Amino acid sequence: MHVNVREITEALEEKTLSPYAVLSKNTQGRAEPLVSCDIRTAFQRDRDRIIHAKSFRRLMHKTQVFLAPEGDHYRTRLTHTLEVSQIARTIARALRLNEDLTEAIALGHDLGHTPFGHSGEAVLDEICVGGFRHYEQSLRVVEVLEGGRGLNLTWEVRDGIVNHAGKNEAKTLEGQIIKLADRIAYINHDIDDAVRGGVIGPEEISLECRRTLGETHSERIHTMIFDVIEHSMNQSKVAMSPEIHEAMMELRSFMFKNVYTSPVAKAEEEKAKGIVKTLFDTFLHHPEKLREAGLSELTFSGEREVCDYIAGMTDNYAIYVFRELFMPQGWQMKR
Ligand code: MG
């Protein structure tokens, strides 16, 4: 007997999801059409393609806020991504939107992030013609760069990825969830990491914020998620209530002032920017130095390719290449 699990799942979606959800059978499809899978829906397949991608594994060694952190418990870009996915799926399921689509967008949203977090992004934005924005780079990773040909994902996942930040709105509600889930995740876990790192004390968060959102990490996440669900139930748009949104944005400003742009963070940021800038110049104008330093030889066709290469690096790899290129090596005993 031939069982088609995908068809069963698609029928279930049709029966149980909200009229605002994207049904996987109604996807606008891929740049290169694929024969459909007997097990997975189109969006489940996209999620799997992302999880198996090398750029996904590299998120493990990319900075969230704290550069190349040595403590075991600081977030990385990978654990951030997993927290976004968990928050987004909770919201999607509650609103009866397509959880698989939501998950795929969440897992892919930061694939284009540079080494050294926003410091790396800021410096590439300064030096690349046309600028550099991580959300556009995430799209570039899944459309062009990964494996040399991209991942051939569905239109809905690509739309959600490129619109998770910046001015534009995702066209699907599943995509709109990611923009909020990303914020909910990073504001809260960055507070947690900043307290862990002794950069701020939990009591420095304003009384007003704590009253509105809660005293603890989990209370605040719960408040925000619950608010999104309550405010978006049976609506054609995913949003927070003005009151909670305002409190969240106040927390965000607090984080900018006390953590993201604090003197401690700034000092490290300058070093990280220096590394990225130096690598960029070297790759573009003196690629022969890579060979001289015993690194694999690379040739770049121009700025864009250098930018792609650097954006794909992990913190650790960028530091390693910089060290090989510019730090004196100790004498090696040869016998
Ligand atoms: Mg993110």
Short mmCIF file of C-alpha atoms and ligand atoms in Angstrom, two decimals:
data_model
loop_
_atom_site.label_atom_id
_atom_site.label_comp_id
_atom_site.label_asym_id
_atom_site.label_seq_id
_atom_site.Cartn_x
_atom_site.Cartn_y
_atom_site.Cartn_z
CA MET A 1 0.00 0.00 0.00
CA HIS A 2 1.35 3.40 -0.89
CA VAL A 3 0.97 5.96 1.87
CA ASN A 4 1.50 9.62 1.09
CA VAL A 5 2.11 11.34 4.41
CA ARG A 6 2.52 14.74 2.78
CA GLU A 7 -0.99 14.58 1.35
CA ILE A 8 -2.37 13.64 4.77
CA THR A 9 -0.52 16.59 6.36
CA GLU A 10 -1.74 18.94 3.66
CA ALA A 11 -5.33 17.84 4.24
CA LEU A 12 -4.88 18.35 7.99
CA GLU A 13 -3.55 21.85 7.40
CA GLU A 14 -6.59 22.67 5.35
CA LYS A 15 -8.88 21.41 8.06
CA THR A 16 -7.20 22.91 11.10
CA LEU A 17 -5.31 26.08 10.17
CA SER A 18 -6.66 29.62 10.30
CA PRO A 19 -7.93 31.26 7.10
CA TYR A 20 -4.92 33.61 7.44
CA ALA A 21 -2.39 30.75 7.37
CA VAL A 22 -0.40 29.80 4.28
CA LEU A 23 -1.26 26.22 3.36
CA SER A 24 1.84 24.41 2.19
CA LYS A 25 0.05 23.06 -0.87
CA ASN A 26 -0.60 26.67 -1.92
CA THR A 27 3.06 27.71 -1.87
CA GLN A 28 4.14 30.01 -4.67
CA GLY A 29 6.92 27.52 -5.18
CA ARG A 30 10.64 27.49 -5.92
CA ALA A 31 12.88 29.03 -8.57
CA GLU A 32 13.58 25.48 -9.78
CA PRO A 33 10.50 23.28 -9.37
CA LEU A 34 11.00 20.02 -7.45
CA VAL A 35 9.10 16.73 -7.51
CA SER A 36 7.11 16.80 -4.27
CA CYS A 37 8.16 14.62 -1.35
CA ASP A 38 6.00 11.72 -0.12
CA ILE A 39 6.71 12.53 3.51
CA ARG A 40 7.26 16.24 3.95
CA THR A 41 5.38 19.34 2.89
CA ALA A 42 7.19 22.05 0.94
CA PHE A 43 7.88 24.07 4.11
CA GLN A 44 9.06 21.09 6.14
CA ARG A 45 11.47 20.40 3.34
CA ASP A 46 12.77 23.98 3.47
CA ARG A 47 13.35 23.68 7.20
CA ASP A 48 15.39 20.51 6.62
CA ARG A 49 17.41 22.10 3.81
CA ILE A 50 18.36 24.93 6.17
CA ILE A 51 19.29 22.64 9.06
CA HIS A 52 21.58 20.60 6.80
CA ALA A 53 23.33 23.68 5.41
CA LYS A 54 26.91 24.52 6.33
CA SER A 55 26.02 28.16 6.92
CA PHE A 56 23.58 26.96 9.59
CA ARG A 57 26.30 25.06 11.42
CA ARG A 58 28.59 28.08 11.31
CA LEU A 59 26.05 30.05 13.38
CA MET A 60 27.48 28.12 16.33
CA HIS A 61 30.67 30.21 16.23
CA LYS A 62 29.21 33.58 15.41
CA THR A 63 28.73 36.31 17.98
CA GLN A 64 25.35 37.26 19.29
CA VAL A 65 26.43 40.20 21.46
CA PHE A 66 29.50 39.08 23.35
CA LEU A 67 32.43 38.55 20.99
CA ALA A 68 33.79 34.99 20.85
CA PRO A 69 32.61 34.40 24.42
CA GLU A 70 34.51 31.91 26.52
CA GLY A 71 31.80 31.23 29.09
CA ASP A 72 29.73 28.15 28.30
CA HIS A 73 26.39 29.84 28.78
CA TYR A 74 26.46 32.90 26.57
CA ARG A 75 24.23 32.90 23.53
CA THR A 76 25.68 32.44 20.10
CA ARG A 77 23.96 33.15 16.81
CA LEU A 78 22.88 29.50 16.77
CA THR A 79 21.25 29.45 20.20
CA HIS A 80 19.66 32.82 19.40
CA THR A 81 18.21 31.24 16.25
CA LEU A 82 16.81 28.32 18.27
CA GLU A 83 15.19 30.70 20.77
CA VAL A 84 13.62 32.69 17.93
CA SER A 85 12.30 29.47 16.44
CA GLN A 86 10.80 28.31 19.75
CA ILE A 87 9.10 31.67 20.42
CA ALA A 88 7.85 31.93 16.84
CA ARG A 89 6.45 28.41 16.80
CA THR A 90 4.60 28.99 20.06
CA ILE A 91 2.94 32.03 18.52
CA ALA A 92 2.24 30.32 15.18
CA ARG A 93 0.63 27.32 16.83
CA ALA A 94 -1.53 29.47 19.08
CA LEU A 95 -2.74 31.52 16.10
CA ARG A 96 -3.21 28.35 14.03
CA LEU A 97 -0.78 29.65 11.42
CA ASN A 98 1.62 27.37 9.56
CA GLU A 99 4.15 26.28 12.16
CA ASP A 100 6.44 24.60 9.64
CA LEU A 101 6.70 27.72 7.53
CA THR A 102 7.36 29.78 10.67
CA GLU A 103 10.08 27.38 11.78
CA ALA A 104 11.81 27.40 8.39
CA ILE A 105 11.93 31.21 8.32
CA ALA A 106 13.17 31.37 11.92
CA LEU A 107 15.99 28.89 11.33
CA GLY A 108 17.11 30.72 8.19
CA HIS A 109 16.67 34.32 9.29
CA ASP A 110 20.24 35.01 10.44
CA LEU A 111 22.22 32.83 8.02
CA GLY A 112 23.73 35.98 6.50
CA HIS A 113 25.07 37.32 9.76
CA THR A 114 28.70 38.38 9.76
CA PRO A 115 31.35 37.42 12.28
CA PHE A 116 31.43 39.71 15.36
CA GLY A 117 27.71 40.43 15.23
CA HIS A 118 26.61 43.93 14.45
CA SER A 119 30.18 45.29 14.56
CA GLY A 120 31.02 43.08 11.58
CA GLU A 121 27.83 44.11 9.84
CA ALA A 122 28.49 47.82 10.45
CA VAL A 123 31.99 47.71 9.00
CA LEU A 124 30.97 45.75 5.90
CA ASP A 125 28.17 48.24 5.44
CA GLU A 126 30.76 51.05 5.48
CA ILE A 127 33.18 49.46 3.04
CA CYS A 128 31.00 47.59 0.55
CA VAL A 129 29.59 49.39 -2.45
CA GLY A 130 25.81 49.32 -2.06
CA GLY A 131 26.12 48.69 1.67
CA PHE A 132 25.60 45.51 3.64
CA ARG A 133 22.54 44.39 5.58
CA HIS A 134 22.47 40.98 7.25
CA TYR A 135 18.86 40.25 6.27
CA GLU A 136 19.65 40.79 2.58
CA GLN A 137 22.73 38.63 3.00
CA SER A 138 20.60 35.87 4.57
CA LEU A 139 18.52 35.89 1.40
CA ARG A 140 21.70 35.80 -0.70
CA VAL A 141 22.94 32.78 1.26
CA VAL A 142 19.79 30.77 0.56
CA GLU A 143 19.39 31.97 -3.03
CA VAL A 144 22.98 31.95 -4.28
CA LEU A 145 25.81 31.21 -1.88
CA GLU A 146 25.09 28.02 0.07
CA GLY A 147 26.80 25.13 -1.69
CA GLY A 148 27.56 27.45 -4.61
CA ARG A 149 23.95 27.43 -5.83
CA GLY A 150 21.65 28.27 -2.95
CA LEU A 151 19.00 26.09 -1.34
CA ASN A 152 16.15 26.60 -3.79
CA LEU A 153 13.64 27.43 -1.04
CA THR A 154 10.00 28.36 -1.48
CA TRP A 155 9.00 31.95 -2.06
CA GLU A 156 7.29 32.28 1.35
CA VAL A 157 10.42 31.28 3.28
CA ARG A 158 12.61 33.65 1.25
CA ASP A 159 10.14 36.51 1.75
CA GLY A 160 10.10 35.90 5.51
CA ILE A 161 13.90 35.77 5.72
CA VAL A 162 14.56 39.00 3.83
CA ASN A 163 11.80 40.90 5.64
CA HIS A 164 12.61 39.82 9.21
CA ALA A 165 14.38 43.15 9.77
CA GLY A 166 14.42 46.48 8.02
CA LYS A 167 11.51 48.58 6.83
CA ASN A 168 9.52 46.09 4.75
CA GLU A 169 6.85 43.75 6.10
CA ALA A 170 6.73 40.07 5.29
CA LYS A 171 3.78 39.21 3.05
CA THR A 172 2.76 36.23 5.16
CA LEU A 173 1.65 36.31 8.79
CA GLU A 174 4.15 33.54 9.47
CA GLY A 175 6.87 35.92 8.29
CA GLN A 176 5.50 38.75 10.43
CA ILE A 177 5.82 36.52 13.49
CA ILE A 178 9.59 36.23 12.96
CA LYS A 179 10.18 39.95 13.15
CA LEU A 180 8.55 40.06 16.58
CA ALA A 181 9.96 36.73 17.78
CA ASP A 182 13.48 37.91 16.86
CA ARG A 183 13.08 41.02 19.02
CA ILE A 184 11.45 39.18 21.89
CA ALA A 185 14.29 36.66 21.83
CA TYR A 186 17.27 39.00 21.61
CA ILE A 187 16.11 41.67 24.02
CA ASN A 188 15.44 39.07 26.68
CA HIS A 189 18.43 36.82 26.19
CA ASP A 190 20.79 39.75 25.82
CA ILE A 191 19.60 41.02 29.21
CA ASP A 192 20.28 37.58 30.62
CA ASP A 193 23.78 37.48 29.09
CA ALA A 194 24.57 41.05 30.13
CA VAL A 195 23.63 40.24 33.73
CA ARG A 196 25.71 37.06 33.52
CA GLY A 197 28.65 39.09 32.25
CA GLY A 198 28.27 41.71 35.01
CA VAL A 199 27.57 44.48 32.49
CA ILE A 200 24.23 45.36 34.11
CA GLY A 201 22.38 44.39 37.25
CA PRO A 202 18.78 43.15 36.96
CA GLU A 203 17.65 45.99 39.25
CA GLU A 204 18.80 48.56 36.67
CA ILE A 205 15.80 47.72 34.49
CA SER A 206 13.20 50.42 35.16
CA LEU A 207 10.48 49.71 37.67
CA GLU A 208 7.93 50.63 35.02
CA CYS A 209 9.28 47.98 32.63
CA ARG A 210 9.41 45.37 35.35
CA ARG A 211 5.84 46.16 36.40
CA THR A 212 4.52 45.92 32.85
CA LEU A 213 6.59 43.00 31.60
CA GLY A 214 7.60 41.02 34.67
CA GLU A 215 10.51 40.59 37.07
CA THR A 216 12.22 37.59 35.53
CA HIS A 217 13.46 36.48 32.11
CA SER A 218 10.70 33.91 31.73
CA GLU A 219 7.95 36.24 32.97
CA ARG A 220 8.96 38.88 30.45
CA ILE A 221 9.06 36.45 27.54
CA HIS A 222 5.70 35.06 28.56
CA THR A 223 4.15 38.54 28.75
CA MET A 224 5.38 39.46 25.29
CA ILE A 225 4.38 36.20 23.63
CA PHE A 226 0.98 36.21 25.27
CA ASP A 227 0.41 39.78 24.17
CA VAL A 228 1.25 39.01 20.53
CA ILE A 229 -1.14 36.06 20.57
CA GLU A 230 -3.97 37.96 22.23
CA HIS A 231 -3.56 40.98 19.99
CA SER A 232 -3.29 38.99 16.73
CA MET A 233 -5.94 36.30 17.21
CA ASN A 234 -8.15 36.19 14.10
CA GLN A 235 -6.49 39.30 12.71
CA SER A 236 -5.00 39.82 9.27
CA LYS A 237 -1.76 41.12 10.81
CA VAL A 238 0.58 39.95 13.57
CA ALA A 239 1.35 42.66 16.12
CA MET A 240 1.80 43.56 19.78
CA SER A 241 -0.49 45.82 21.77
CA PRO A 242 0.77 49.43 21.93
CA GLU A 243 1.31 49.18 25.69
CA ILE A 244 3.54 46.09 25.64
CA HIS A 245 5.27 47.23 22.48
CA GLU A 246 6.19 50.48 24.16
CA ALA A 247 7.57 48.68 27.21
CA MET A 248 9.56 46.35 24.97
CA MET A 249 11.02 49.29 23.04
CA GLU A 250 11.95 50.97 26.30
CA LEU A 251 13.84 47.83 27.30
CA ARG A 252 15.51 47.89 23.90
CA SER A 253 16.67 51.49 24.39
CA PHE A 254 17.94 50.55 27.82
CA MET A 255 19.97 47.74 26.23
CA PHE A 256 21.38 50.05 23.56
CA LYS A 257 22.48 52.57 26.13
CA ASN A 258 23.86 50.19 28.73
CA VAL A 259 25.01 47.16 26.78
CA TYR A 260 25.22 47.38 22.98
CA THR A 261 26.94 50.76 22.94
CA SER A 262 28.53 50.65 26.40
CA PRO A 263 32.26 51.50 26.64
CA VAL A 264 33.15 47.84 27.27
CA ALA A 265 31.29 46.68 24.16
CA LYS A 266 32.66 49.61 22.14
CA ALA A 267 36.29 48.84 22.95
CA GLU A 268 35.95 45.30 21.63
CA GLU A 269 33.91 46.53 18.70
CA GLU A 270 36.79 48.66 17.43
CA LYS A 271 39.10 45.64 17.49
CA ALA A 272 36.58 43.49 15.66
CA LYS A 273 36.05 46.18 13.04
CA GLY A 274 39.80 46.46 12.59
CA ILE A 275 40.06 42.74 11.87
CA VAL A 276 37.23 42.79 9.32
CA LYS A 277 38.59 45.88 7.59
CA THR A 278 42.11 44.46 7.40
CA LEU A 279 40.89 41.11 6.06
CA PHE A 280 38.80 42.89 3.46
CA ASP A 281 41.75 44.96 2.19
CA THR A 282 44.07 41.98 2.16
CA PHE A 283 41.68 39.69 0.28
CA LEU A 284 40.84 42.37 -2.24
CA HIS A 285 44.30 43.82 -2.90
CA HIS A 286 46.84 41.25 -1.68
CA PRO A 287 45.31 37.78 -1.92
CA GLU A 288 48.83 36.36 -2.43
CA LYS A 289 49.41 36.95 1.28
CA LEU A 290 47.07 34.04 2.01
CA ARG A 291 49.44 31.67 0.22
CA GLU A 292 52.47 33.22 1.85
CA ALA A 293 50.90 32.64 5.27
CA GLY A 294 50.25 29.00 4.41
CA LEU A 295 46.49 29.44 4.14
CA SER A 296 44.48 28.01 1.29
CA GLU A 297 44.85 30.13 -1.79
CA LEU A 298 41.79 32.06 -2.81
CA THR A 299 41.09 34.35 -5.69
CA PHE A 300 38.29 36.86 -5.57
CA SER A 301 36.49 38.34 -8.53
CA GLY A 302 35.85 41.62 -6.74
CA GLU A 303 34.40 43.38 -3.72
CA ARG A 304 31.14 41.47 -3.66
CA GLU A 305 32.88 38.13 -3.49
CA VAL A 306 35.22 39.30 -0.75
CA CYS A 307 32.24 40.60 1.16
CA ASP A 308 30.41 37.26 0.80
CA TYR A 309 33.49 35.36 1.95
CA ILE A 310 34.02 37.51 5.03
CA ALA A 311 30.33 37.56 5.91
CA GLY A 312 30.36 33.76 5.92
CA MET A 313 33.26 33.51 8.37
CA THR A 314 32.78 32.58 12.01
CA ASP A 315 34.38 34.77 14.70
CA ASN A 316 36.93 32.04 15.36
CA TYR A 317 37.89 31.64 11.73
CA ALA A 318 38.25 35.38 11.14
CA ILE A 319 40.53 35.63 14.19
CA TYR A 320 42.51 32.60 13.03
CA VAL A 321 43.07 33.98 9.51
CA PHE A 322 44.00 37.39 10.92
CA ARG A 323 46.49 35.80 13.29
CA GLU A 324 48.07 33.68 10.54
CA LEU A 325 48.38 36.71 8.29
CA PHE A 326 49.59 39.34 10.72
CA MET A 327 50.91 37.89 13.96
CA PRO A 328 54.52 36.77 14.17
CA GLN A 329 54.86 33.02 14.49
CA GLY A 330 57.10 31.47 17.13
CA TRP A 331 60.17 29.63 15.76
CA GLN A 332 59.43 26.01 15.16
CA MET A 333 62.16 23.54 16.09
CA LYS A 334 63.06 21.44 13.08
CA ARG A 335 65.02 18.26 13.61
MG MG B 1 17.99 37.36 14.74
#
